[in-house]
Amino acid sequence: MTDMPDVVLNSLAERYLVANTPAYLLKHFLGDEGVAELARRKPTGALFTMIADVEAAEKRTLADVVAAYAAAAAIILHDDAEARSIVDSPYPSANLEWIADFFAIARGARPTTSTGAFTATRPSASESIAAANTTNVNTANVNTTNVNATAAPSEASMPRHAIATSQAEVIFSRD
Amino acid sequence: MGSNLTRSADRSIALATAKGTDIPNYQSTEVTLLERHHDSLFRTRFAPCVQRSGINPRYNCHGLTFASRRTWIPDSASIFTILREDEYDEIPIDGVLAGDIIVYYSENNDVEHSGIVVVPPILSDMKVAQVYSKWGKGSEMIHSAGQCPYDASRVRYYRVKS
């Protein structure tokens, strides 16, 4: 269902696996060169078809799911009327739960710029506790300094593992 | 990447704050053996982290931290609600104790990760908390606060008011 290279899909699949929130997944997908290439290579309509195909499929692979989320991120990277129309429309998904969240985040981030908006502060509508923390600014600074001492390795320093396709030919399990 | 996933059959459970606000959640059952493989590969990059469980899609980090491993809490707004309505106080780093909560904020104020402190910074050789947490649908891990695939530059610590 996808023609994205395995090496790209594997990298994205790892992010998908550890993502706790849609915003985390979208942030990393928007910053991924494989997603940027997908956005350059495919028009908005074709990207939306990638999503729709996975939505409609009775069975899907991990690659299909990851590619669908990559397509949604690529649509957000597009800055054309068709892409904006999709992002602005309600997205009632039953099988790709975070697509609607992706588009909602994109709508919320739009006032600054389009694709560059995701480095901007997220809208404060989500009950920010920032106000509650204002009395602890010094504490936050101390924390930041301390944790930075052993900061996580940068993405650029992470080796990317290509996983043989044959490895994937194991059957899924469900609880 | 060809292992099949069936359509998701997620369900939610009754979950609310101390003040009665419902917390949106779902229990996922979807996991592939390929994801198990990715899980094992990914965590090796963050050695010397300790894996303390296998992959489990039913709950995420926030489900571990705030919902006793019962479900997935995907929405940052829910975490803000929990912190406020369950009456968590922020704790200065030199006052952190084992059992306190660590919350990772992104530059966009997304609560991208959370966990439970097992060794407070003040007792750590590097003055960095040791944490146990869950990495997405992947494994539960014991790790240094900065040794994980999340942005550790904006962490804060919390404890329920008593």
GROMACS .gro file of C-alpha atoms in nm:
model
  337
    1MET     CA    1   0.000   0.000   0.000
    2THR     CA    2   0.306   0.226   0.019
    3ASP     CA    3   0.608   0.285  -0.199
    4MET     CA    4   0.815   0.449   0.073
    5PRO     CA    5   1.162   0.300   0.118
    6ASP     CA    6   1.199   0.045   0.397
    7VAL     CA    7   1.476   0.241   0.560
    8VAL     CA    8   1.246   0.541   0.592
    9LEU     CA    9   0.954   0.333   0.715
   10ASN     CA   10   1.172   0.160   0.973
   11SER     CA   11   1.290   0.489   1.112
   12LEU     CA   12   0.937   0.625   1.127
   13ALA     CA   13   0.808   0.301   1.278
   14GLU     CA   14   1.050   0.339   1.567
   15ARG     CA   15   0.914   0.685   1.642
   16TYR     CA   16   0.559   0.552   1.609
   17LEU     CA   17   0.641   0.281   1.860
   18VAL     CA   18   0.764   0.516   2.133
   19ALA     CA   19   0.517   0.799   2.071
   20ASN     CA   20   0.301   0.871   2.375
   21THR     CA   21   0.112   1.158   2.218
   22PRO     CA   22   0.007   1.260   1.866
   23ALA     CA   23   0.199   1.587   1.904
   24TYR     CA   24   0.522   1.395   1.965
   25LEU     CA   25   0.466   1.178   1.660
   26LEU     CA   26   0.379   1.474   1.440
   27LYS     CA   27   0.682   1.673   1.559
   28HIS     CA   28   0.919   1.395   1.463
   29PHE     CA   29   0.745   1.312   1.137
   30LEU     CA   30   0.751   1.677   1.029
   31GLY     CA   31   1.123   1.683   1.096
   32ASP     CA   32   1.196   1.362   0.909
   33GLU     CA   33   1.367   1.388   0.572
   34GLY     CA   34   1.175   1.084   0.446
   35VAL     CA   35   0.847   1.262   0.511
   36ALA     CA   36   0.978   1.578   0.347
   37GLU     CA   37   1.072   1.372   0.043
   38LEU     CA   38   0.725   1.217   0.040
   39ALA     CA   39   0.576   1.566   0.047
   40ARG     CA   40   0.794   1.672  -0.246
   41ARG     CA   41   0.718   1.360  -0.445
   42LYS     CA   42   0.342   1.328  -0.409
   43PRO     CA   43   0.064   1.580  -0.460
   44THR     CA   44  -0.187   1.637  -0.186
   45GLY     CA   45  -0.453   1.422  -0.351
   46ALA     CA   46  -0.223   1.123  -0.374
   47LEU     CA   47  -0.124   1.164  -0.011
   48PHE     CA   48  -0.485   1.170   0.095
   49THR     CA   49  -0.548   0.857  -0.109
   50MET     CA   50  -0.270   0.684   0.087
   51ILE     CA   51  -0.457   0.762   0.406
   52ALA     CA   52  -0.796   0.665   0.268
   53ASP     CA   53  -0.663   0.331   0.144
   54VAL     CA   54  -0.538   0.240   0.488
   55GLU     CA   55  -0.861   0.359   0.647
   56ALA     CA   56  -1.061   0.136   0.416
   57ALA     CA   57  -0.841  -0.171   0.441
   58GLU     CA   58  -0.970  -0.468   0.636
   59LYS     CA   59  -0.612  -0.558   0.726
   60ARG     CA   60  -0.311  -0.334   0.730
   61THR     CA   61   0.056  -0.372   0.801
   62LEU     CA   62   0.266  -0.167   1.036
   63ALA     CA   63   0.418  -0.008   0.726
   64ASP     CA   64   0.072   0.091   0.606
   65VAL     CA   65  -0.011   0.261   0.934
   66VAL     CA   66   0.321   0.443   0.952
   67ALA     CA   67   0.293   0.550   0.587
   68ALA     CA   68  -0.056   0.685   0.647
   69TYR     CA   69   0.067   0.901   0.932
   70ALA     CA   70   0.360   1.008   0.717
   71ALA     CA   71   0.115   1.105   0.443
   72ALA     CA   72  -0.084   1.314   0.690
   73ALA     CA   73   0.233   1.492   0.799
   74ALA     CA   74   0.326   1.546   0.434
   75ILE     CA   75  -0.014   1.703   0.367
   76ILE     CA   76   0.054   1.941   0.655
   77LEU     CA   77   0.390   2.026   0.500
   78HIS     CA   78   0.214   2.118   0.177
   79ASP     CA   79   0.112   2.479   0.164
   80ASP     CA   80  -0.159   2.474  -0.097
   81ALA     CA   81  -0.533   2.524  -0.096
   82GLU     CA   82  -0.611   2.155  -0.128
   83ALA     CA   83  -0.396   2.068   0.171
   84ARG     CA   84  -0.551   2.343   0.379
   85SER     CA   85  -0.896   2.221   0.283
   86ILE     CA   86  -0.815   1.873   0.409
   87VAL     CA   87  -0.655   1.998   0.729
   88ASP     CA   88  -0.951   2.225   0.796
   89SER     CA   89  -1.217   1.961   0.740
   90PRO     CA   90  -1.345   1.730   1.013
   91TYR     CA   91  -1.167   1.397   0.992
   92PRO     CA   92  -1.381   1.118   1.137
   93SER     CA   93  -1.130   0.836   1.150
   94ALA     CA   94  -1.201   0.507   1.318
   95ASN     CA   95  -0.879   0.331   1.232
   96LEU     CA   96  -0.609   0.595   1.235
   97GLU     CA   97  -0.690   0.767   1.560
   98TRP     CA   98  -0.421   1.031   1.548
   99ILE     CA   99  -0.486   1.171   1.200
  100ALA     CA  100  -0.754   1.403   1.336
  101ASP     CA  101  -0.514   1.510   1.611
  102PHE     CA  102  -0.245   1.582   1.352
  103PHE     CA  103  -0.479   1.810   1.161
  104ALA     CA  104  -0.608   1.978   1.477
  105ILE     CA  105  -0.252   2.054   1.585
  106ALA     CA  106  -0.177   2.191   1.240
  107ARG     CA  107  -0.482   2.416   1.254
  108GLY     CA  108  -0.381   2.541   1.597
  109ALA     CA  109  -0.025   2.612   1.490
  110ARG     CA  110  -0.116   2.792   1.169
  111PRO     CA  111  -0.141   3.153   1.288
  112THR     CA  112   0.239   3.193   1.299
  113THR     CA  113   0.342   3.034   0.971
  114SER     CA  114   0.237   2.721   0.793
  115THR     CA  115   0.506   2.455   0.795
  116GLY     CA  116   0.731   2.640   1.031
  117ALA     CA  117   0.458   2.673   1.286
  118PHE     CA  118   0.549   2.361   1.475
  119THR     CA  119   0.840   2.521   1.644
  120ALA     CA  120   0.605   2.780   1.784
  121THR     CA  121   0.433   2.757   2.118
  122ARG     CA  122   0.123   2.548   2.110
  123PRO     CA  123  -0.205   2.730   2.174
  124SER     CA  124  -0.276   2.775   2.539
  125ALA     CA  125  -0.632   2.648   2.512
  126SER     CA  126  -0.524   2.316   2.655
  127GLU     CA  127  -0.545   2.416   3.018
  128SER     CA  128  -0.182   2.510   3.042
  129ILE     CA  129  -0.041   2.484   3.387
  130ALA     CA  130   0.216   2.741   3.301
  131ALA     CA  131   0.050   2.991   3.528
  132ALA     CA  132   0.065   2.750   3.816
  133ASN     CA  133   0.433   2.703   3.759
  134THR     CA  134   0.531   3.065   3.739
  135THR     CA  135   0.631   3.064   4.103
  136ASN     CA  136   0.878   2.790   4.032
  137VAL     CA  137   1.069   2.940   3.746
  138ASN     CA  138   1.397   2.901   3.928
  139THR     CA  139   1.322   2.539   3.993
  140ALA     CA  140   1.251   2.476   3.629
  141ASN     CA  141   1.579   2.635   3.537
  142VAL     CA  142   1.766   2.419   3.782
  143ASN     CA  143   1.596   2.113   3.645
  144THR     CA  144   1.686   2.204   3.291
  145THR     CA  145   2.048   2.254   3.374
  146ASN     CA  146   2.065   1.932   3.562
  147VAL     CA  147   1.897   1.710   3.308
  148ASN     CA  148   2.093   1.858   3.025
  149ALA     CA  149   2.403   1.716   3.183
  150THR     CA  150   2.300   1.379   3.052
  151ALA     CA  151   2.082   1.481   2.766
  152ALA     CA  152   1.952   1.219   2.530
  153PRO     CA  153   2.160   1.159   2.221
  154SER     CA  154   2.063   1.379   1.932
  155GLU     CA  155   1.872   1.222   1.649
  156ALA     CA  156   2.161   1.294   1.419
  157SER     CA  157   2.383   1.075   1.634
  158MET     CA  158   2.146   0.783   1.633
  159PRO     CA  159   2.233   0.500   1.398
  160ARG     CA  160   1.951   0.405   1.173
  161HIS     CA  161   1.885   0.038   1.147
  162ALA     CA  162   1.748  -0.102   0.831
  163ILE     CA  163   1.550  -0.410   0.912
  164ALA     CA  164   1.534  -0.686   0.659
  165THR     CA  165   1.194  -0.720   0.504
  166SER     CA  166   1.196  -1.088   0.583
  167GLN     CA  167   1.204  -0.999   0.950
  168ALA     CA  168   0.859  -0.857   0.905
  169GLU     CA  169   0.705  -1.173   0.779
  170VAL     CA  170   0.605  -1.280   1.123
  171ILE     CA  171   0.242  -1.282   1.207
  172PHE     CA  172   0.095  -1.026   1.437
  173SER     CA  173  -0.030  -1.105   1.782
  174ARG     CA  174  -0.316  -0.948   1.965
  175ASP     CA  175  -0.389  -0.951   2.334
  176MET     CA  176   0.729  -0.460   0.714
  177GLY     CA  177   0.454  -0.694   0.615
  178SER     CA  178   0.308  -0.833   0.933
  179ASN     CA  179  -0.062  -0.778   0.939
  180LEU     CA  180  -0.250  -0.571   1.187
  181THR     CA  181  -0.618  -0.617   1.215
  182ARG     CA  182  -0.835  -0.314   1.253
  183SER     CA  183  -0.806  -0.154   1.587
  184ALA     CA  184  -1.068  -0.255   1.840
  185ASP     CA  185  -0.977  -0.004   2.107
  186ARG     CA  186  -1.204   0.060   2.400
  187SER     CA  187  -1.196   0.303   2.688
  188ILE     CA  188  -1.247   0.264   3.061
  189ALA     CA  189  -1.401   0.486   3.327
  190LEU     CA  190  -1.123   0.718   3.436
  191ALA     CA  191  -1.167   1.045   3.621
  192THR     CA  192  -0.974   1.291   3.832
  193ALA     CA  193  -1.029   1.335   4.204
  194LYS     CA  194  -1.270   1.614   4.117
  195GLY     CA  195  -1.467   1.398   3.878
  196THR     CA  196  -1.352   1.519   3.538
  197ASP     CA  197  -1.354   1.234   3.288
  198ILE     CA  198  -1.020   1.158   3.129
  199PRO     CA  199  -1.033   1.042   2.766
  200ASN     CA  200  -0.846   0.715   2.720
  201TYR     CA  201  -0.833   0.395   2.523
  202GLN     CA  202  -0.694   0.047   2.555
  203SER     CA  203  -0.509  -0.060   2.245
  204THR     CA  204  -0.449  -0.423   2.163
  205GLU     CA  205  -0.262  -0.375   1.839
  206VAL     CA  206   0.099  -0.486   1.835
  207THR     CA  207   0.308  -0.678   1.588
  208LEU     CA  208   0.611  -0.894   1.630
  209LEU     CA  209   0.787  -0.643   1.409
  210GLU     CA  210   0.710  -0.376   1.666
  211ARG     CA  211   0.857  -0.602   1.930
  212HIS     CA  212   1.168  -0.616   1.717
  213HIS     CA  213   1.177  -0.238   1.677
  214ASP     CA  214   1.131  -0.208   2.052
  215SER     CA  215   1.437  -0.419   2.123
  216LEU     CA  216   1.645  -0.231   1.865
  217PHE     CA  217   1.543   0.112   1.981
  218ARG     CA  218   1.609   0.064   2.349
  219THR     CA  219   1.964  -0.060   2.283
  220ARG     CA  220   2.047   0.291   2.170
  221PHE     CA  221   1.980   0.418   2.518
  222ALA     CA  222   2.201   0.182   2.713
  223PRO     CA  223   2.246   0.142   3.005
  224CYS     CA  224   1.871   0.162   3.040
  225VAL     CA  225   1.711  -0.137   3.205
  226GLN     CA  226   1.411  -0.298   3.043
  227ARG     CA  227   1.165  -0.400   3.311
  228SER     CA  228   0.881  -0.537   3.097
  229GLY     CA  229   0.798  -0.643   2.748
  230ILE     CA  230   0.602  -0.443   2.494
  231ASN     CA  231   0.238  -0.379   2.589
  232PRO     CA  232   0.006  -0.163   2.379
  233ARG     CA  233  -0.266  -0.133   2.643
  234TYR     CA  234  -0.112   0.170   2.815
  235ASN     CA  235   0.139   0.444   2.746
  236CYS     CA  236   0.368   0.637   2.979
  237HIS     CA  237   0.083   0.853   3.108
  238GLY     CA  238  -0.126   0.542   3.163
  239LEU     CA  239   0.156   0.399   3.372
  240THR     CA  240   0.212   0.719   3.567
  241PHE     CA  241  -0.146   0.829   3.621
  242ALA     CA  242  -0.372   0.528   3.557
  243SER     CA  243  -0.201   0.224   3.705
  244ARG     CA  244  -0.114   0.067   3.371
  245ARG     CA  245  -0.480   0.025   3.280
  246THR     CA  246  -0.515   0.240   2.971
  247TRP     CA  247  -0.364   0.486   2.723
  248ILE     CA  248  -0.396   0.860   2.793
  249PRO     CA  249  -0.297   1.033   2.467
  250ASP     CA  250  -0.394   1.393   2.531
  251SER     CA  251  -0.165   1.648   2.696
  252ALA     CA  252  -0.466   1.848   2.811
  253SER     CA  253  -0.571   1.549   3.019
  254ILE     CA  254  -0.238   1.550   3.197
  255PHE     CA  255  -0.276   1.918   3.280
  256THR     CA  256  -0.622   1.838   3.417
  257ILE     CA  257  -0.490   1.550   3.625
  258LEU     CA  258  -0.206   1.756   3.768
  259ARG     CA  259  -0.448   2.028   3.868
  260GLU     CA  260  -0.750   1.829   3.984
  261ASP     CA  261  -0.556   1.553   4.159
  262GLU     CA  262  -0.367   1.835   4.331
  263TYR     CA  263  -0.010   1.775   4.235
  264ASP     CA  264   0.247   2.025   4.362
  265GLU     CA  265   0.561   2.096   4.165
  266ILE     CA  266   0.871   1.990   4.360
  267PRO     CA  267   1.206   2.167   4.335
  268ILE     CA  268   1.476   1.938   4.209
  269ASP     CA  269   1.663   1.924   4.538
  270GLY     CA  270   1.343   1.812   4.712
  271VAL     CA  271   1.252   1.527   4.479
  272LEU     CA  272   1.197   1.187   4.641
  273ALA     CA  273   1.150   0.839   4.508
  274GLY     CA  274   0.788   0.803   4.398
  275ASP     CA  275   0.753   1.157   4.271
  276ILE     CA  276   0.637   1.213   3.914
  277ILE     CA  277   0.856   1.345   3.635
  278VAL     CA  278   0.687   1.516   3.340
  279TYR     CA  279   0.861   1.596   3.011
  280TYR     CA  280   0.736   1.904   2.827
  281SER     CA  281   0.815   1.975   2.464
  282GLU     CA  282   0.889   2.321   2.330
  283ASN     CA  283   0.523   2.334   2.224
  284ASN     CA  284   0.397   2.248   2.571
  285ASP     CA  285   0.308   1.896   2.471
  286VAL     CA  286   0.339   1.655   2.761
  287GLU     CA  287   0.536   1.412   2.556
  288HIS     CA  288   0.643   1.181   2.837
  289SER     CA  289   0.604   1.107   3.208
  290GLY     CA  290   0.736   0.859   3.458
  291ILE     CA  291   0.800   0.783   3.822
  292VAL     CA  292   1.122   0.871   4.002
  293VAL     CA  293   1.303   0.573   4.152
  294VAL     CA  294   1.627   0.749   4.250
  295PRO     CA  295   1.603   1.124   4.317
  296PRO     CA  296   1.864   1.352   4.162
  297ILE     CA  297   2.018   1.437   4.496
  298LEU     CA  298   2.106   1.071   4.554
  299SER     CA  299   2.235   1.010   4.203
  300ASP     CA  300   2.605   1.026   4.117
  301MET     CA  301   2.531   1.254   3.822
  302LYS     CA  302   2.260   1.445   4.009
  303VAL     CA  303   2.008   1.326   3.753
  304ALA     CA  304   1.696   1.135   3.848
  305GLN     CA  305   1.659   0.770   3.767
  306VAL     CA  306   1.313   0.710   3.635
  307TYR     CA  307   1.091   0.424   3.541
  308SER     CA  308   0.854   0.491   3.260
  309LYS     CA  309   0.701   0.339   2.952
  310TRP     CA  310   0.806   0.429   2.601
  311GLY     CA  311   0.488   0.456   2.396
  312LYS     CA  312   0.343   0.116   2.330
  313GLY     CA  313   0.689  -0.027   2.392
  314SER     CA  314   0.857  -0.153   2.706
  315GLU     CA  315   0.870  -0.016   3.056
  316MET     CA  316   1.221   0.111   3.115
  317ILE     CA  317   1.437   0.225   3.406
  318HIS     CA  318   1.654   0.505   3.277
  319SER     CA  319   1.835   0.824   3.358
  320ALA     CA  320   1.600   1.118   3.309
  321GLY     CA  321   1.792   1.227   3.001
  322GLN     CA  322   1.848   0.885   2.847
  323CYS     CA  323   1.527   0.833   2.656
  324PRO     CA  324   1.377   0.929   2.320
  325TYR     CA  325   1.201   1.233   2.464
  326ASP     CA  326   1.296   1.596   2.512
  327ALA     CA  327   1.453   1.609   2.858
  328SER     CA  328   1.532   1.980   2.856
  329ARG     CA  329   1.204   2.085   3.017
  330VAL     CA  330   1.131   1.827   3.284
  331ARG     CA  331   0.943   1.910   3.602
  332TYR     CA  332   0.874   1.704   3.912
  333TYR     CA  333   0.544   1.668   4.096
  334ARG     CA  334   0.399   1.512   4.410
  335VAL     CA  335   0.038   1.476   4.519
  336LYS     CA  336  -0.049   1.730   4.784
  337SER     CA  337  -0.084   1.580   5.131
   0.00000   0.00000   0.00000
